[in-house]
PDB file of C-alpha atoms in Angstrom:
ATOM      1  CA  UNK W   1      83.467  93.651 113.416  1.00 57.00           C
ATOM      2  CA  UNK W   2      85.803  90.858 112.885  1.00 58.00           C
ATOM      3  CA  UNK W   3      85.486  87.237 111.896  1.00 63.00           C
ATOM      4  CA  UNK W   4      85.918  85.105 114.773  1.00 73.00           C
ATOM      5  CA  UNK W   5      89.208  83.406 112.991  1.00 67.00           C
ATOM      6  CA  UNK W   6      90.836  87.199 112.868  1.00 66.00           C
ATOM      7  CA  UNK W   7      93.285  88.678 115.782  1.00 68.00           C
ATOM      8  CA  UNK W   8      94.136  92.318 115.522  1.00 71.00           C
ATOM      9  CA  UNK W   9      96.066  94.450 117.308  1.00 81.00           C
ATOM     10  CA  UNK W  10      97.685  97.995 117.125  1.00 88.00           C
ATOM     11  CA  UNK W  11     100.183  98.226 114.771  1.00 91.00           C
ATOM     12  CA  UNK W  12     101.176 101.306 115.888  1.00 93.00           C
ATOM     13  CA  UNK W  13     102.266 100.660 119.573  1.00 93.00           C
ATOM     14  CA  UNK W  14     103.470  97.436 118.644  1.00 90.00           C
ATOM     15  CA  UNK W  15     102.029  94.200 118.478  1.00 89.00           C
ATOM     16  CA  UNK W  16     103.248  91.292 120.604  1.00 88.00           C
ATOM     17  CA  UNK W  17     105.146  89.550 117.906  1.00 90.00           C
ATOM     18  CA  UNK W  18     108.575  88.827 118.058  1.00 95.00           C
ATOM     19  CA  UNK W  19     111.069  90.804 115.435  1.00 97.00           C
ATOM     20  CA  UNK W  20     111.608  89.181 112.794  1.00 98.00           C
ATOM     21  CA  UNK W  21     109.003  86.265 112.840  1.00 96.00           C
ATOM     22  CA  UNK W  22     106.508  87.094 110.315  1.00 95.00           C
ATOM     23  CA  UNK W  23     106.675  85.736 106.559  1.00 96.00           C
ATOM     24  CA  UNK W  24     103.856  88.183 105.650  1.00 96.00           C
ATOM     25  CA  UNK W  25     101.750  90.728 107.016  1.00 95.00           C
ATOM     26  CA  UNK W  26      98.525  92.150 104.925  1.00 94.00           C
ATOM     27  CA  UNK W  27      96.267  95.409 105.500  1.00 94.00           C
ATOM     28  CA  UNK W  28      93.691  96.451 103.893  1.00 94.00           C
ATOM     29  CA  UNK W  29      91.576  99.466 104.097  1.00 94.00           C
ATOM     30  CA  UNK W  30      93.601 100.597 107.370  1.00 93.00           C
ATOM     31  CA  UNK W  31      96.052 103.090 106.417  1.00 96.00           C
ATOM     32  CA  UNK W  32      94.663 105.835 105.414  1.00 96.00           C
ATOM     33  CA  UNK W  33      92.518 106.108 108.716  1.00 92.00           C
ATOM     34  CA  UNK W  34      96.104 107.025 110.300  1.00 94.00           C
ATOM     35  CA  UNK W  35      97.748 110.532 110.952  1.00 94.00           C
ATOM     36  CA  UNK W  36     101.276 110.550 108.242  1.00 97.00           C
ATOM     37  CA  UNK W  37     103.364 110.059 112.002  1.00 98.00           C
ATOM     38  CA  UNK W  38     101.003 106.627 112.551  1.00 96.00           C
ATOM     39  CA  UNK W  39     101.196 105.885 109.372  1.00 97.00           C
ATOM     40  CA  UNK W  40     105.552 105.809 109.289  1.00 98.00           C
ATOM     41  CA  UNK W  41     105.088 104.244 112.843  1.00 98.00           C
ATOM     42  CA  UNK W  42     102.916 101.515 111.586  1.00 97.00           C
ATOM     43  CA  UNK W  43     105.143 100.552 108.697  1.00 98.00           C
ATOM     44  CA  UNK W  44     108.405 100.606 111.150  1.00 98.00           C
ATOM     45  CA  UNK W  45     106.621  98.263 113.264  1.00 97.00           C
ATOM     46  CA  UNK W  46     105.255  96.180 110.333  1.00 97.00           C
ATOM     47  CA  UNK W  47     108.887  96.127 108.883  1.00 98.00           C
ATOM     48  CA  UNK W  48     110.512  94.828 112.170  1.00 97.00           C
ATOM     49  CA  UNK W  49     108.175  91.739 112.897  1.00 97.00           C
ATOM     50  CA  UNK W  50     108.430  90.637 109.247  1.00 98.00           C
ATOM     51  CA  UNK W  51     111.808  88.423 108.677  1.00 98.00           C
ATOM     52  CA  UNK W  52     114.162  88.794 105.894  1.00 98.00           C
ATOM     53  CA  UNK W  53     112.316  88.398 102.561  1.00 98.00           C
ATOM     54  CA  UNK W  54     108.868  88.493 104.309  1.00 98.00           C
ATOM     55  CA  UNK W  55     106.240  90.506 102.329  1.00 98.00           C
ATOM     56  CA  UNK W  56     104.128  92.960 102.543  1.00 98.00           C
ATOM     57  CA  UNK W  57     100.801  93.463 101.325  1.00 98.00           C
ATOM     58  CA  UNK W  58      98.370  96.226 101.752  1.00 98.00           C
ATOM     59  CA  UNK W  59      94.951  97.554  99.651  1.00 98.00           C
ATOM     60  CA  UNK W  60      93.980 101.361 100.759  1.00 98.00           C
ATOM     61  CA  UNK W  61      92.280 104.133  98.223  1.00 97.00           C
ATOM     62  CA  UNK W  62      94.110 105.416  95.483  1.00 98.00           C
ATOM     63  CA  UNK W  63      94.341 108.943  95.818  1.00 97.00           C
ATOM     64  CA  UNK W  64      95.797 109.426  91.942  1.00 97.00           C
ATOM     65  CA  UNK W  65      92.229 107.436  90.756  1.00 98.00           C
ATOM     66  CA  UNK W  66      90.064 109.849  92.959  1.00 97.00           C
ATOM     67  CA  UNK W  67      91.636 112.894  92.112  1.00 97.00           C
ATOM     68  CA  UNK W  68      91.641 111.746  88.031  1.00 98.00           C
ATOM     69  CA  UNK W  69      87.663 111.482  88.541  1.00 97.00           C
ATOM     70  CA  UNK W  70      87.542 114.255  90.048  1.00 98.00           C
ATOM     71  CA  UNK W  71      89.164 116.289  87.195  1.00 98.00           C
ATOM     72  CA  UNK W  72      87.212 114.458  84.809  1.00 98.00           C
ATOM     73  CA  UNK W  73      83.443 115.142  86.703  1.00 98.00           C
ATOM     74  CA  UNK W  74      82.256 118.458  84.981  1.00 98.00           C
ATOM     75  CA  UNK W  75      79.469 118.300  86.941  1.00 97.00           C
ATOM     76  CA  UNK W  76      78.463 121.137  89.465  1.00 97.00           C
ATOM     77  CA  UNK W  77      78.753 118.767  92.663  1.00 97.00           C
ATOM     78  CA  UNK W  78      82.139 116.971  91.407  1.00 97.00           C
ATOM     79  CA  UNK W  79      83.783 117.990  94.684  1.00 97.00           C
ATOM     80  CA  UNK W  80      81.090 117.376  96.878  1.00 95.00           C
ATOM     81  CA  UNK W  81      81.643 113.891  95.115  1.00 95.00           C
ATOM     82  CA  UNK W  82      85.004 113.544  95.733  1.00 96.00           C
ATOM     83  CA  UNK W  83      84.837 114.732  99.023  1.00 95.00           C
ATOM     84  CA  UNK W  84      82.308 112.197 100.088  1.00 92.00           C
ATOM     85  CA  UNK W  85      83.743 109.351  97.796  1.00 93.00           C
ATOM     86  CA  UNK W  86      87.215 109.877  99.232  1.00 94.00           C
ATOM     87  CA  UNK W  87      86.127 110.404 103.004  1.00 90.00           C
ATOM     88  CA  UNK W  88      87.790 114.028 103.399  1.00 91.00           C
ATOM     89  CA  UNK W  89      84.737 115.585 103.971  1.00 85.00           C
ATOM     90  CA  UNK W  90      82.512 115.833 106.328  1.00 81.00           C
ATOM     91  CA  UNK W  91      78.420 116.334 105.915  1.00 78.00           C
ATOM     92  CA  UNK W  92      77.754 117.164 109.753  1.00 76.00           C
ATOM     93  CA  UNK W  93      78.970 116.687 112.909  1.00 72.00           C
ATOM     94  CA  UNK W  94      78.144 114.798 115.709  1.00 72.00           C
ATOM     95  CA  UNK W  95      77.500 116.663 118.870  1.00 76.00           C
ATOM     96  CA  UNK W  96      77.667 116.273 122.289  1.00 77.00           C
ATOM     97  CA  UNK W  97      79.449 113.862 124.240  1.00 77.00           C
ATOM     98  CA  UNK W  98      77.582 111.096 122.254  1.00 72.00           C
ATOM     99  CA  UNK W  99      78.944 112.433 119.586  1.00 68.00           C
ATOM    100  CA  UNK W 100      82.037 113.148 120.709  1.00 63.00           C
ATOM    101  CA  UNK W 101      82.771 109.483 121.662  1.00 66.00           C
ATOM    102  CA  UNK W 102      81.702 107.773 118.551  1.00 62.00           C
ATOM    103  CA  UNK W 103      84.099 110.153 116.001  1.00 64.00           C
ATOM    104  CA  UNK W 104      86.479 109.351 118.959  1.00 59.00           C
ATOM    105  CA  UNK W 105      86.058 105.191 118.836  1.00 61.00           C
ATOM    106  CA  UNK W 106      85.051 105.524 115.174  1.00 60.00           C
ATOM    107  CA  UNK W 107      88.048 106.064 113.485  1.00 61.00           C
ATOM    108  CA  UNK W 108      85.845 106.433 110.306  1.00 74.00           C
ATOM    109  CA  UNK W 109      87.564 109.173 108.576  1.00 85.00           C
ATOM    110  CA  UNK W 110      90.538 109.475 106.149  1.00 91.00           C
ATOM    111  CA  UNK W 111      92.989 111.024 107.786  1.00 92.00           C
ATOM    112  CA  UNK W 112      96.203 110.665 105.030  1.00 95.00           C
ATOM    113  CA  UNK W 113      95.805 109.428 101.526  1.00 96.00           C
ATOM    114  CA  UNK W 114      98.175 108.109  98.559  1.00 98.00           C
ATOM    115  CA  UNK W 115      98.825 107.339  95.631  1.00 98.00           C
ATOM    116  CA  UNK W 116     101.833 105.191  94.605  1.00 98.00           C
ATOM    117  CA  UNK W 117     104.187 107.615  94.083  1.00 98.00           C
ATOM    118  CA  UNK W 118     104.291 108.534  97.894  1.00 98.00           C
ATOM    119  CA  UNK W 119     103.425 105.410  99.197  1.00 98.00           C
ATOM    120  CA  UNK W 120     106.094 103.847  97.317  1.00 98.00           C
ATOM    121  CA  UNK W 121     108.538 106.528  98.769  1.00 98.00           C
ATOM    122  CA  UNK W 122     107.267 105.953 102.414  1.00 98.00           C
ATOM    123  CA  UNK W 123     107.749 102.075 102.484  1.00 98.00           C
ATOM    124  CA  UNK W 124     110.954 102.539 100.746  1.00 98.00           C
ATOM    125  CA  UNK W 125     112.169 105.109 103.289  1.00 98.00           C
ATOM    126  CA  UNK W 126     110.974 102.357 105.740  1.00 98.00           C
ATOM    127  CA  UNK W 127     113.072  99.865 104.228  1.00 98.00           C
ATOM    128  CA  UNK W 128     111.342  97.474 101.712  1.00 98.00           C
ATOM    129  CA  UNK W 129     112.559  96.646  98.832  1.00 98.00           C
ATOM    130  CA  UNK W 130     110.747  95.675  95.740  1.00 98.00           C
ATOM    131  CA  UNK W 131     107.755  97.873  96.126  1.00 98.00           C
ATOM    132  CA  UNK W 132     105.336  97.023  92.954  1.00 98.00           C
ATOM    133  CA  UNK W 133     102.262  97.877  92.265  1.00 98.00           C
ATOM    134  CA  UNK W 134      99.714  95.202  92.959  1.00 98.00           C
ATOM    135  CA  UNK W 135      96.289  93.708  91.978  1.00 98.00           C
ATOM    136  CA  UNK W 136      93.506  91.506  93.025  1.00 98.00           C
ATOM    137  CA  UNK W 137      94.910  87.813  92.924  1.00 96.00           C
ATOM    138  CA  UNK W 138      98.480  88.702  92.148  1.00 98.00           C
ATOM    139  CA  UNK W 139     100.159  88.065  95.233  1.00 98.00           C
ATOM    140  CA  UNK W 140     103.824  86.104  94.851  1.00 97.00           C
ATOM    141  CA  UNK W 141     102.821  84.434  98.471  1.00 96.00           C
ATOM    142  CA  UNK W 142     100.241  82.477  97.904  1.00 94.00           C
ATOM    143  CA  UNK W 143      98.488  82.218 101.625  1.00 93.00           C
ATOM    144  CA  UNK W 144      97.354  85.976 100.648  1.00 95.00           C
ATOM    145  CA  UNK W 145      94.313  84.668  98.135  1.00 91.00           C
ATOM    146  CA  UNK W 146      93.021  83.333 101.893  1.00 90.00           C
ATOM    147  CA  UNK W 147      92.305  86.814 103.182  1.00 91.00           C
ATOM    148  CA  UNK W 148      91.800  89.041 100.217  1.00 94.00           C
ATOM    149  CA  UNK W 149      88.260  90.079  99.051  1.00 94.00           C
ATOM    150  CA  UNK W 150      88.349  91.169  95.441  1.00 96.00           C
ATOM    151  CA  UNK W 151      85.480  93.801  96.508  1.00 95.00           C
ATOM    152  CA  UNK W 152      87.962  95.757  98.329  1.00 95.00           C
ATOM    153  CA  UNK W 153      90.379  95.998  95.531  1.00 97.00           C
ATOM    154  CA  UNK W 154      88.358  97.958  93.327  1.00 97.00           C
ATOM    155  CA  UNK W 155      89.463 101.282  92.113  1.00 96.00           C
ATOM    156  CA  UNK W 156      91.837 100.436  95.087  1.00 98.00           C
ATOM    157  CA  UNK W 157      95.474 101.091  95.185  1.00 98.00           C
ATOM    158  CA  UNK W 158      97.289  97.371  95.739  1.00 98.00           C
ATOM    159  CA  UNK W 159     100.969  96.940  96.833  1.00 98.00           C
ATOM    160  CA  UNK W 160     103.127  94.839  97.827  1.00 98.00           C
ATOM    161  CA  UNK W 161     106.829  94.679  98.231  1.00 98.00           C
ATOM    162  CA  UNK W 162     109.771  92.844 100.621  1.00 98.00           C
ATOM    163  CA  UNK W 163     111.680  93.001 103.743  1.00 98.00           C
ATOM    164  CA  UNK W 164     115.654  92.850 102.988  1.00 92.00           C
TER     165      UNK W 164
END
């Protein structure tokens, strides 16, 4: 699933990175497959490896653009659109133990999503500091452009902002 050049972890129990070492951490399309209590213990974590004016950059959905089509779509399937479009919804379900395992291991579905407003809120809450909106190629650390993929930005919330 990864490139061969990627290591991962779990952000949420930790990863084995000493506090304070990191001069930037990025995450993209990750966040919103967490519960809100992963979610605020993923960005505690992320917040103690990364030293003092390390940054943080993440791409996820933006709720506010998905709910603004949504409004907009006077169609007569515009919420079986943004159901599907948004990953909230769900067609069918698998059955059996089969089944049971791959929803299990997939971790496919949106469990939380934002918009800036409360993502902004969260990450300040978590203690960063200049939280800004962001956009494809914008990062003030340059070694970002290395890892981001412009496809993933698109219709996208982008943001970035500092440790203290």
């Amino acid at each position: 699933r990864f490139p061969q050049n990627v290591e991962y972890g779990d952000i949420i129990k930790g990863l084995p990175i000493p506090d304070n070492s990191c001069k930037g951490v990025y995450c993209s399309h990750i966040l919103e497959h967490l519960t809100l209590d992963d979610f605020r213990q993923a960005i505690t974590n992320t917040h103690k490896i990364l030293q003092s004016g390390g940054y943080f950059r993440l791409v996820l959905p933006d709720l506010g653009y998905s709910i603004k089509k949504y409004i907009n779509d006077s169609s007569d399937d515009a919420a079986f659109v943004f159901l599907k479009e948004t990953s909230l919804g769900r067609e069918k379900r698998n059955r059996g133990l089969i089944g049971f395992v791959q929803e299990w291991l997939g971790n496919s579905q949106h469990l939380w999503m934002w918009d800036y407003k409360s993502i902004a809120q969260e990450l300040e809450d978590a203690g960063f500091m200049d939280i800004r909106k962001a956009e494809y190629g914008d990062a003030t650390d340059p070694s970002f452009t290395k890892v981001e993929d412009k496809g993933r930005w698109k219709n996208c919330l982008g943001v970035e902002c500092i440790k203290a």
